[in-house]
mmCIF file of C-alpha atoms and ligand atoms in Angstrom:
data_model
loop_
_atom_site.group_PDB
_atom_site.id
_atom_site.type_symbol
_atom_site.label_atom_id
_atom_site.label_comp_id
_atom_site.label_asym_id
_atom_site.label_seq_id
_atom_site.Cartn_x
_atom_site.Cartn_y
_atom_site.Cartn_z
ATOM 1 C CA MET A 1 -17.077 4.928 -26.751
ATOM 2 C CA HIS A 2 -14.714 2.813 -28.765
ATOM 3 C CA LEU A 3 -14.550 0.415 -26.245
ATOM 4 C CA PHE A 4 -18.306 -0.389 -26.101
ATOM 5 C CA SER A 5 -18.592 -0.333 -29.917
ATOM 6 C CA ASN A 6 -15.946 -2.817 -30.406
ATOM 7 C CA LEU A 7 -17.257 -5.522 -27.374
ATOM 8 C CA ASN A 8 -17.123 -9.056 -28.434
ATOM 9 C CA LYS A 9 -20.718 -10.273 -27.231
ATOM 10 C CA ALA A 10 -18.667 -13.769 -26.069
ATOM 11 C CA GLY A 11 -17.187 -11.734 -23.264
ATOM 12 C CA PHE A 12 -14.268 -10.024 -22.208
ATOM 13 C CA ASP A 13 -11.279 -12.069 -21.244
ATOM 14 C CA ALA A 14 -7.498 -11.240 -20.016
ATOM 15 C CA GLU A 15 -6.090 -10.844 -23.459
ATOM 16 C CA GLN A 16 -8.345 -8.202 -24.391
ATOM 17 C CA VAL A 17 -7.830 -6.450 -21.069
ATOM 18 C CA SER A 18 -4.312 -6.733 -21.705
ATOM 19 C CA ILE A 19 -4.071 -5.476 -25.429
ATOM 20 C CA PHE A 20 -6.461 -2.765 -24.566
ATOM 21 C CA LEU A 21 -4.541 -1.451 -21.271
ATOM 22 C CA HIS A 22 -1.732 -1.841 -23.405
ATOM 23 C CA SER A 23 -3.460 0.773 -25.852
ATOM 24 C CA LEU A 24 -4.005 2.963 -23.317
ATOM 25 C CA ALA A 25 -0.209 2.896 -21.854
ATOM 26 C CA GLN A 26 0.949 3.799 -25.171
ATOM 27 C CA LYS A 27 -1.320 6.467 -25.790
ATOM 28 C CA TYR A 28 -1.064 8.158 -22.020
ATOM 29 C CA SER A 29 2.441 8.389 -21.039
ATOM 30 C CA PHE A 30 1.151 9.464 -17.087
ATOM 31 C CA LEU A 31 -0.134 5.721 -16.499
ATOM 32 C CA ASN A 32 1.418 3.361 -15.408
ATOM 33 C CA TYR A 33 1.000 -0.343 -16.054
ATOM 34 C CA THR A 34 1.962 -3.014 -13.813
ATOM 35 C CA SER A 35 1.272 -6.336 -12.624
ATOM 36 C CA LEU A 36 0.453 -7.967 -9.319
ATOM 37 C CA GLY A 37 1.394 -10.779 -10.478
ATOM 38 C CA ASN A 38 0.245 -13.928 -12.340
ATOM 39 C CA SER A 39 -2.633 -16.265 -11.927
ATOM 40 C CA ILE A 40 -2.463 -20.210 -11.188
ATOM 41 C CA LEU A 41 -2.438 -20.665 -15.033
ATOM 42 C CA GLY A 42 0.220 -18.050 -15.466
ATOM 43 C CA LYS A 43 -2.393 -15.136 -16.756
ATOM 44 C CA GLU A 44 -0.914 -11.738 -15.737
ATOM 45 C CA ILE A 45 -3.086 -9.698 -13.602
ATOM 46 C CA PRO A 46 -2.991 -6.041 -14.643
ATOM 47 C CA LEU A 47 -2.537 -3.387 -12.120
ATOM 48 C CA ILE A 48 -2.645 0.179 -13.412
ATOM 49 C CA THR A 49 -1.815 3.412 -11.351
ATOM 50 C CA LEU A 50 -2.588 6.950 -11.873
ATOM 51 C CA GLY A 51 -1.859 10.440 -10.335
ATOM 52 C CA SER A 52 0.366 11.603 -7.681
ATOM 53 C CA GLY A 53 -1.485 12.304 -5.034
ATOM 54 C CA GLU A 54 -1.193 11.535 -0.758
ATOM 55 C CA ARG A 55 -4.364 9.842 -0.706
ATOM 56 C CA SER A 56 -5.027 6.715 -3.068
ATOM 57 C CA LEU A 57 -8.029 4.627 -3.564
ATOM 58 C CA LEU A 58 -8.284 1.143 -5.468
ATOM 59 C CA TYR A 59 -10.886 -0.180 -7.791
ATOM 60 C CA VAL A 60 -11.196 -3.889 -8.038
ATOM 61 C CA GLY A 61 -13.139 -6.127 -11.007
ATOM 62 C CA ALA A 62 -13.878 -9.376 -11.898
ATOM 63 C CA HIS A 63 -13.374 -11.751 -8.924
ATOM 64 C CA HIS A 64 -16.061 -13.905 -10.746
ATOM 65 C CA GLY A 65 -15.388 -15.451 -13.857
ATOM 66 C CA MET A 66 -19.102 -14.529 -14.689
ATOM 67 C CA GLU A 67 -18.738 -10.993 -14.157
ATOM 68 C CA TRP A 68 -15.722 -9.717 -16.792
ATOM 69 C CA VAL A 69 -18.644 -7.063 -17.437
ATOM 70 C CA THR A 70 -17.052 -5.327 -14.572
ATOM 71 C CA ALA A 71 -13.536 -4.927 -16.191
ATOM 72 C CA VAL A 72 -15.203 -3.438 -19.215
ATOM 73 C CA VAL A 73 -16.735 -1.174 -16.896
ATOM 74 C CA LEU A 74 -13.151 -0.298 -15.226
ATOM 75 C CA CYS A 75 -11.642 -0.152 -18.653
ATOM 76 C CA ALA A 76 -13.902 2.393 -19.588
ATOM 77 C CA PHE A 77 -13.549 4.579 -16.783
ATOM 78 C CA LEU A 78 -9.829 4.334 -17.105
ATOM 79 C CA GLN A 79 -10.178 5.598 -20.879
ATOM 80 C CA GLU A 80 -12.124 8.366 -19.731
ATOM 81 C CA LEU A 81 -10.276 9.374 -16.872
ATOM 82 C CA CYS A 82 -6.838 9.299 -19.278
ATOM 83 C CA GLU A 83 -8.495 11.268 -21.780
ATOM 84 C CA ALA A 84 -9.668 14.134 -19.516
ATOM 85 C CA MET A 85 -6.454 14.166 -17.466
ATOM 86 C CA LYS A 86 -4.824 14.939 -21.195
ATOM 87 C CA GLN A 87 -7.506 17.253 -22.219
ATOM 88 C CA ALA A 88 -7.138 19.094 -18.642
ATOM 89 C CA HIS A 89 -11.300 18.786 -18.420
ATOM 90 C CA SER A 90 -13.517 18.905 -15.218
ATOM 91 C CA LEU A 91 -16.268 15.856 -15.117
ATOM 92 C CA TYR A 92 -18.951 17.037 -12.389
ATOM 93 C CA GLY A 93 -17.153 20.092 -11.378
ATOM 94 C CA TYR A 94 -13.623 18.489 -10.538
ATOM 95 C CA SER A 95 -10.412 19.209 -12.478
ATOM 96 C CA ILE A 96 -9.378 15.501 -13.495
ATOM 97 C CA PRO A 97 -5.494 17.001 -13.316
ATOM 98 C CA LEU A 98 -6.064 18.876 -9.822
ATOM 99 C CA LEU A 99 -8.147 15.669 -8.607
ATOM 100 C CA LEU A 100 -4.973 13.419 -9.891
ATOM 101 C CA SER A 101 -2.449 15.873 -8.361
ATOM 102 C CA THR A 102 -3.904 15.262 -4.493
ATOM 103 C CA HIS A 103 -4.991 11.069 -5.504
ATOM 104 C CA THR A 104 -3.210 8.223 -6.440
ATOM 105 C CA LEU A 105 -5.930 5.908 -8.603
ATOM 106 C CA ALA A 106 -4.919 2.191 -8.831
ATOM 107 C CA LEU A 107 -7.443 -0.091 -10.656
ATOM 108 C CA VAL A 108 -7.028 -3.790 -11.038
ATOM 109 C CA PRO A 109 -9.823 -4.296 -13.685
ATOM 110 C CA MET A 110 -9.916 -8.581 -13.569
ATOM 111 C CA LEU A 111 -8.583 -10.099 -10.542
ATOM 112 C CA ASN A 112 -9.457 -13.602 -11.664
ATOM 113 C CA PRO A 113 -8.384 -13.694 -15.547
ATOM 114 C CA ASP A 114 -8.183 -17.610 -15.398
ATOM 115 C CA GLY A 115 -12.239 -18.137 -14.133
ATOM 116 C CA VAL A 116 -13.200 -15.579 -17.036
ATOM 117 C CA SER A 117 -11.368 -17.767 -19.492
ATOM 118 C CA TYR A 118 -13.235 -20.983 -18.085
ATOM 119 C CA GLN A 119 -16.384 -18.783 -18.259
ATOM 120 C CA ILE A 120 -15.724 -17.367 -21.965
ATOM 121 C CA HIS A 121 -14.157 -20.009 -23.478
ATOM 122 C CA GLY A 122 -14.359 -23.384 -21.149
ATOM 123 C CA ILE A 123 -11.598 -25.536 -20.889
ATOM 124 C CA GLU A 124 -9.125 -27.297 -22.890
ATOM 125 C CA PRO A 125 -7.736 -30.754 -22.360
ATOM 126 C CA GLU A 126 -4.050 -29.162 -22.282
ATOM 127 C CA ASN A 127 -5.052 -27.270 -19.269
ATOM 128 C CA PRO A 128 -2.974 -29.286 -16.383
ATOM 129 C CA LEU A 129 -5.924 -29.188 -14.102
ATOM 130 C CA TYR A 130 -8.403 -30.645 -16.801
ATOM 131 C CA SER A 131 -10.124 -33.757 -15.193
ATOM 132 C CA ARG A 132 -10.106 -32.209 -11.774
ATOM 133 C CA VAL A 133 -11.682 -29.381 -12.873
ATOM 134 C CA LEU A 134 -14.194 -30.822 -15.173
ATOM 135 C CA THR A 135 -14.880 -33.117 -12.116
ATOM 136 C CA MET A 136 -15.809 -30.022 -10.124
ATOM 137 C CA ASN A 137 -18.094 -28.639 -13.271
ATOM 138 C CA GLY A 138 -19.939 -32.345 -12.814
ATOM 139 C CA GLY A 139 -18.493 -33.640 -15.596
ATOM 140 C CA ASP A 140 -20.327 -30.735 -17.742
ATOM 141 C CA HIS A 141 -18.060 -29.034 -20.542
ATOM 142 C CA ASP A 142 -20.462 -25.904 -20.232
ATOM 143 C CA PHE A 143 -18.558 -23.294 -17.972
ATOM 144 C CA SER A 144 -21.077 -20.550 -18.774
ATOM 145 C CA HIS A 145 -21.755 -20.266 -15.099
ATOM 146 C CA TRP A 146 -18.008 -20.559 -13.748
ATOM 147 C CA GLN A 147 -17.126 -18.142 -10.633
ATOM 148 C CA ALA A 148 -14.218 -19.689 -9.336
ATOM 149 C CA ASN A 149 -10.584 -19.495 -10.129
ATOM 150 C CA ALA A 150 -8.731 -22.231 -12.092
ATOM 151 C CA ARG A 151 -8.681 -24.530 -9.198
ATOM 152 C CA GLY A 152 -12.059 -23.830 -8.259
ATOM 153 C CA VAL A 153 -11.625 -21.316 -4.912
ATOM 154 C CA ASP A 154 -14.341 -18.703 -5.122
ATOM 155 C CA LEU A 155 -11.614 -15.658 -4.975
ATOM 156 C CA ASN A 156 -14.405 -13.568 -3.131
ATOM 157 C CA HIS A 157 -14.538 -15.934 -0.106
ATOM 158 C CA ASN A 158 -10.763 -16.708 0.189
ATOM 159 C CA TYR A 159 -9.849 -13.301 2.363
ATOM 160 C CA ASP A 160 -8.769 -13.032 5.825
ATOM 161 C CA ALA A 161 -12.388 -11.874 7.022
ATOM 162 C CA GLY A 162 -14.634 -14.308 8.778
ATOM 163 C CA PHE A 163 -12.973 -17.205 6.770
ATOM 164 C CA TRP A 164 -13.315 -20.084 9.805
ATOM 165 C CA ASP A 165 -16.957 -19.222 10.415
ATOM 166 C CA TYR A 166 -17.224 -19.354 6.793
ATOM 167 C CA LYS A 167 -15.823 -22.371 6.549
ATOM 168 C CA SER A 168 -18.402 -24.061 9.271
ATOM 169 C CA LEU A 169 -21.367 -22.663 7.127
ATOM 170 C CA GLU A 170 -19.633 -23.944 4.170
ATOM 171 C CA LEU A 171 -19.560 -27.674 5.958
ATOM 172 C CA LYS A 172 -22.995 -27.188 6.813
ATOM 173 C CA ASN A 173 -24.069 -26.443 3.272
ATOM 174 C CA GLY A 174 -22.282 -29.518 1.818
ATOM 175 C CA ILE A 175 -19.118 -27.723 0.370
ATOM 176 C CA ILE A 176 -16.088 -29.652 0.595
ATOM 177 C CA GLN A 177 -13.921 -28.868 -2.191
ATOM 178 C CA GLY A 178 -13.170 -26.926 -5.269
ATOM 179 C CA ALA A 179 -16.446 -25.958 -7.040
ATOM 180 C CA SER A 180 -17.516 -23.701 -9.932
ATOM 181 C CA THR A 181 -18.983 -21.274 -6.861
ATOM 182 C CA ARG A 182 -18.914 -20.564 -3.286
ATOM 183 C CA TYR A 183 -15.872 -22.714 -2.025
ATOM 184 C CA SER A 184 -13.321 -20.634 0.055
ATOM 185 C CA GLY A 185 -9.983 -22.666 -0.303
ATOM 186 C CA GLU A 186 -7.840 -24.342 2.381
ATOM 187 C CA ALA A 187 -6.988 -21.378 3.938
ATOM 188 C CA PRO A 188 -6.980 -17.485 3.914
ATOM 189 C CA GLU A 189 -4.895 -16.068 1.269
ATOM 190 C CA SER A 190 -4.394 -19.549 -0.034
ATOM 191 C CA GLU A 191 -4.725 -18.089 -3.820
ATOM 192 C CA PRO A 192 -2.275 -16.317 -5.606
ATOM 193 C CA GLU A 193 -4.447 -13.822 -6.773
ATOM 194 C CA VAL A 194 -6.153 -12.747 -3.469
ATOM 195 C CA ALA A 195 -2.565 -13.094 -1.600
ATOM 196 C CA ARG A 196 -0.965 -10.634 -4.265
ATOM 197 C CA LEU A 197 -3.943 -8.306 -4.064
ATOM 198 C CA CYS A 198 -3.335 -8.359 -0.086
ATOM 199 C CA ASN A 199 0.267 -8.230 -0.026
ATOM 200 C CA TRP A 200 0.185 -5.021 -2.506
ATOM 201 C CA ILE A 201 -2.629 -3.540 -0.385
ATOM 202 C CA ARG A 202 -0.698 -4.007 2.960
ATOM 203 C CA PHE A 203 2.154 -1.695 1.423
ATOM 204 C CA GLN A 204 -0.356 1.131 0.880
ATOM 205 C CA ARG A 205 0.044 3.265 3.708
ATOM 206 C CA LYS A 206 -1.916 5.790 1.972
ATOM 207 C CA LEU A 207 -4.950 3.708 1.426
ATOM 208 C CA ARG A 208 -8.092 5.793 1.474
ATOM 209 C CA GLY A 209 -11.204 3.504 -0.045
ATOM 210 C CA VAL A 210 -11.929 0.581 -1.954
ATOM 211 C CA LEU A 211 -14.471 -0.084 -4.542
ATOM 212 C CA THR A 212 -14.988 -3.676 -5.546
ATOM 213 C CA LEU A 213 -17.417 -4.331 -8.549
ATOM 214 C CA HIS A 214 -19.475 -7.210 -9.155
ATOM 215 C CA THR A 215 -22.682 -8.265 -10.813
ATOM 216 C CA GLN A 216 -25.679 -8.176 -10.184
ATOM 217 C CA GLY A 217 -28.444 -6.373 -8.554
ATOM 218 C CA GLU A 218 -27.818 -2.714 -8.701
ATOM 219 C CA GLU A 219 -26.876 -2.836 -5.120
ATOM 220 C CA ILE A 220 -24.443 -1.047 -3.049
ATOM 221 C CA TYR A 221 -22.525 -2.769 0.158
ATOM 222 C CA TYR A 222 -20.332 -1.543 2.971
ATOM 223 C CA LYS A 223 -21.177 -3.031 5.983
ATOM 224 C CA SER A 224 -19.248 -6.472 7.486
ATOM 225 C CA ALA A 225 -20.688 -8.290 10.086
ATOM 226 C CA GLU A 226 -22.924 -5.298 10.605
ATOM 227 C CA LYS A 227 -20.173 -2.918 10.997
ATOM 228 C CA ALA A 228 -19.036 -0.294 8.558
ATOM 229 C CA ALA A 229 -15.788 2.037 8.580
ATOM 230 C CA LYS A 230 -16.186 5.480 9.808
ATOM 231 C CA GLY A 231 -17.904 7.577 7.365
ATOM 232 C CA SER A 232 -18.861 5.037 4.926
ATOM 233 C CA GLU A 233 -22.421 5.164 5.584
ATOM 234 C CA ALA A 234 -22.647 8.841 3.993
ATOM 235 C CA ILE A 235 -20.386 7.885 0.931
ATOM 236 C CA ALA A 236 -22.531 4.785 0.058
ATOM 237 C CA LYS A 237 -25.631 6.997 0.328
ATOM 238 C CA LYS A 238 -23.986 9.560 -2.261
ATOM 239 C CA MET A 239 -23.161 6.669 -4.243
ATOM 240 C CA ALA A 240 -26.772 5.452 -4.057
ATOM 241 C CA GLN A 241 -28.167 8.467 -4.879
ATOM 242 C CA TRP A 242 -25.956 9.114 -7.753
ATOM 243 C CA SER A 243 -26.308 5.440 -9.478
ATOM 244 C CA GLY A 244 -29.932 4.553 -8.356
ATOM 245 C CA TYR A 245 -28.632 1.500 -6.668
ATOM 246 C CA ARG A 246 -30.080 0.756 -3.311
ATOM 247 C CA LEU A 247 -28.271 -0.267 -0.064
ATOM 248 C CA SER A 248 -27.965 -3.599 1.040
ATOM 249 C CA GLU A 249 -26.578 -5.687 3.713
ATOM 250 C CA ALA A 250 -25.063 -8.980 2.887
ATOM 251 C CA LYS A 251 -26.585 -12.085 4.456
ATOM 252 C CA GLY A 252 -25.577 -15.944 4.787
ATOM 253 C CA LEU A 253 -23.067 -17.223 2.666
ATOM 254 C CA ALA A 254 -22.696 -14.462 0.728
ATOM 255 C CA SER A 255 -21.012 -12.277 3.799
ATOM 256 C CA TYR A 256 -18.051 -13.924 4.867
ATOM 257 C CA GLY A 257 -14.562 -13.950 3.374
ATOM 258 C CA GLY A 258 -14.727 -10.989 0.538
ATOM 259 C CA LEU A 259 -12.574 -7.975 -0.214
ATOM 260 C CA THR A 260 -14.926 -5.514 1.389
ATOM 261 C CA ASP A 261 -15.265 -7.435 4.518
ATOM 262 C CA TRP A 262 -11.290 -7.699 4.795
ATOM 263 C CA CYS A 263 -10.757 -3.830 4.446
ATOM 264 C CA ILE A 264 -13.333 -3.021 6.759
ATOM 265 C CA GLN A 265 -12.448 -5.452 9.212
ATOM 266 C CA THR A 266 -8.735 -5.568 8.916
ATOM 267 C CA LEU A 267 -8.076 -2.069 7.601
ATOM 268 C CA GLY A 268 -10.744 -0.219 8.902
ATOM 269 C CA ILE A 269 -11.445 2.097 5.594
ATOM 270 C CA PRO A 270 -14.625 3.008 3.567
ATOM 271 C CA SER A 271 -14.745 -0.221 1.162
ATOM 272 C CA PHE A 272 -17.678 -0.763 -1.010
ATOM 273 C CA THR A 273 -19.054 -3.691 -3.335
ATOM 274 C CA LEU A 274 -21.218 -2.461 -5.908
ATOM 275 C CA GLU A 275 -23.250 -5.295 -7.525
ATOM 276 C CA CYS A 276 -23.624 -4.001 -11.268
ATOM 277 C CA GLY A 277 -26.245 -3.727 -13.174
ATOM 278 C CA LYS A 278 -29.278 -6.115 -13.170
ATOM 279 C CA GLY A 279 -30.614 -9.879 -14.869
ATOM 280 C CA ASN A 280 -28.989 -13.142 -14.599
ATOM 281 C CA ASN A 281 -25.394 -13.526 -14.598
ATOM 282 C CA PRO A 282 -23.536 -13.572 -17.016
ATOM 283 C CA LEU A 283 -24.547 -10.329 -17.967
ATOM 284 C CA PRO A 284 -24.597 -9.310 -21.526
ATOM 285 C CA ALA A 285 -22.027 -7.475 -23.061
ATOM 286 C CA SER A 286 -24.322 -5.133 -24.159
ATOM 287 C CA GLN A 287 -25.184 -4.081 -20.544
ATOM 288 C CA ALA A 288 -21.670 -2.329 -19.720
ATOM 289 C CA ILE A 289 -22.796 1.093 -21.402
ATOM 290 C CA SER A 290 -25.743 1.233 -19.376
ATOM 291 C CA ILE A 291 -23.843 0.055 -16.155
ATOM 292 C CA TYR A 292 -21.028 2.442 -16.632
ATOM 293 C CA ALA A 293 -23.728 5.426 -17.277
ATOM 294 C CA SER A 294 -25.165 4.933 -13.731
ATOM 295 C CA LEU A 295 -21.961 4.544 -12.135
ATOM 296 C CA ARG A 296 -19.648 7.050 -13.912
ATOM 297 C CA LYS A 297 -20.308 9.628 -11.208
ATOM 298 C CA SER A 298 -19.381 7.355 -8.321
ATOM 299 C CA LEU A 299 -16.414 6.159 -9.952
ATOM 300 C CA PHE A 300 -15.100 9.600 -10.818
ATOM 301 C CA LEU A 301 -16.116 11.345 -7.448
ATOM 302 C CA PHE A 302 -15.265 8.450 -5.143
ATOM 303 C CA PRO A 303 -11.936 9.672 -4.425
ATOM 304 C CA THR A 304 -13.317 13.054 -3.369
ATOM 305 C CA LEU A 305 -15.763 11.375 -0.658
ATOM 306 C CA VAL A 306 -13.145 9.433 1.360
HETATM 307 ZN ZN1 LIG B 1 -19.164 -11.772 -7.907
#
């Protein structure tokens, strides 16, 4: 695919996401390019919607700086979906135009553009948070393991789902301020990236399911605090069968305050975390194509499952 063959080895940043999505929007008139709003450093967080159906689904990538490969996967999915829609193709036995007349798909390929930028490019002295962030990174100019947003909040612990329970665990583990990973912020939704996504979700009365992509481990999570939304175990099993990923349950610090937790606990809708690929984060750009191949069927057929 065009996207995979042109990938920069260093990573896929917000500018590249924006250029790619604008090129799709120009080519496919049925694709709506909008925005959730801006990140802390003023980068746009693109939101793409397509389809006109009653049942809506949300796909979210790159909560974490090191995990931009998930944005590549969602962009590849979007490109193939648009082309199948234009050509009126069927995939896995489903007519894509019919699927998009009964469903609306919303994609946020990169929720954390600032964190991705830090991870790929490091930080510049012009950054208004320069000295603060450098201190959070232990004075190290190497940001290749940065996961948090621009001010050191881990976005996938900033949702209002067990937030204060997490806070006490965080303190016990000595996490008391902004850091490259695991710091949850001062309050739930304190970060604009999370607050804007939650506000958007609150107005989606037709939202039926959420898929959130992280790396890595080839695992699927569908429970929060040992609870799962109705029907979601069967859906997770189907996706595991199609992708070769295994079902898993979050434990310890990883199991609080995430988007999947919030959607299960607050909205009660089937919500899943896909830990894409295998290896050490950041996964190389070259792994995007094999991740997409494993998840392709689950991404396309998710709307038919919920
Ligand atoms: Zn992650």
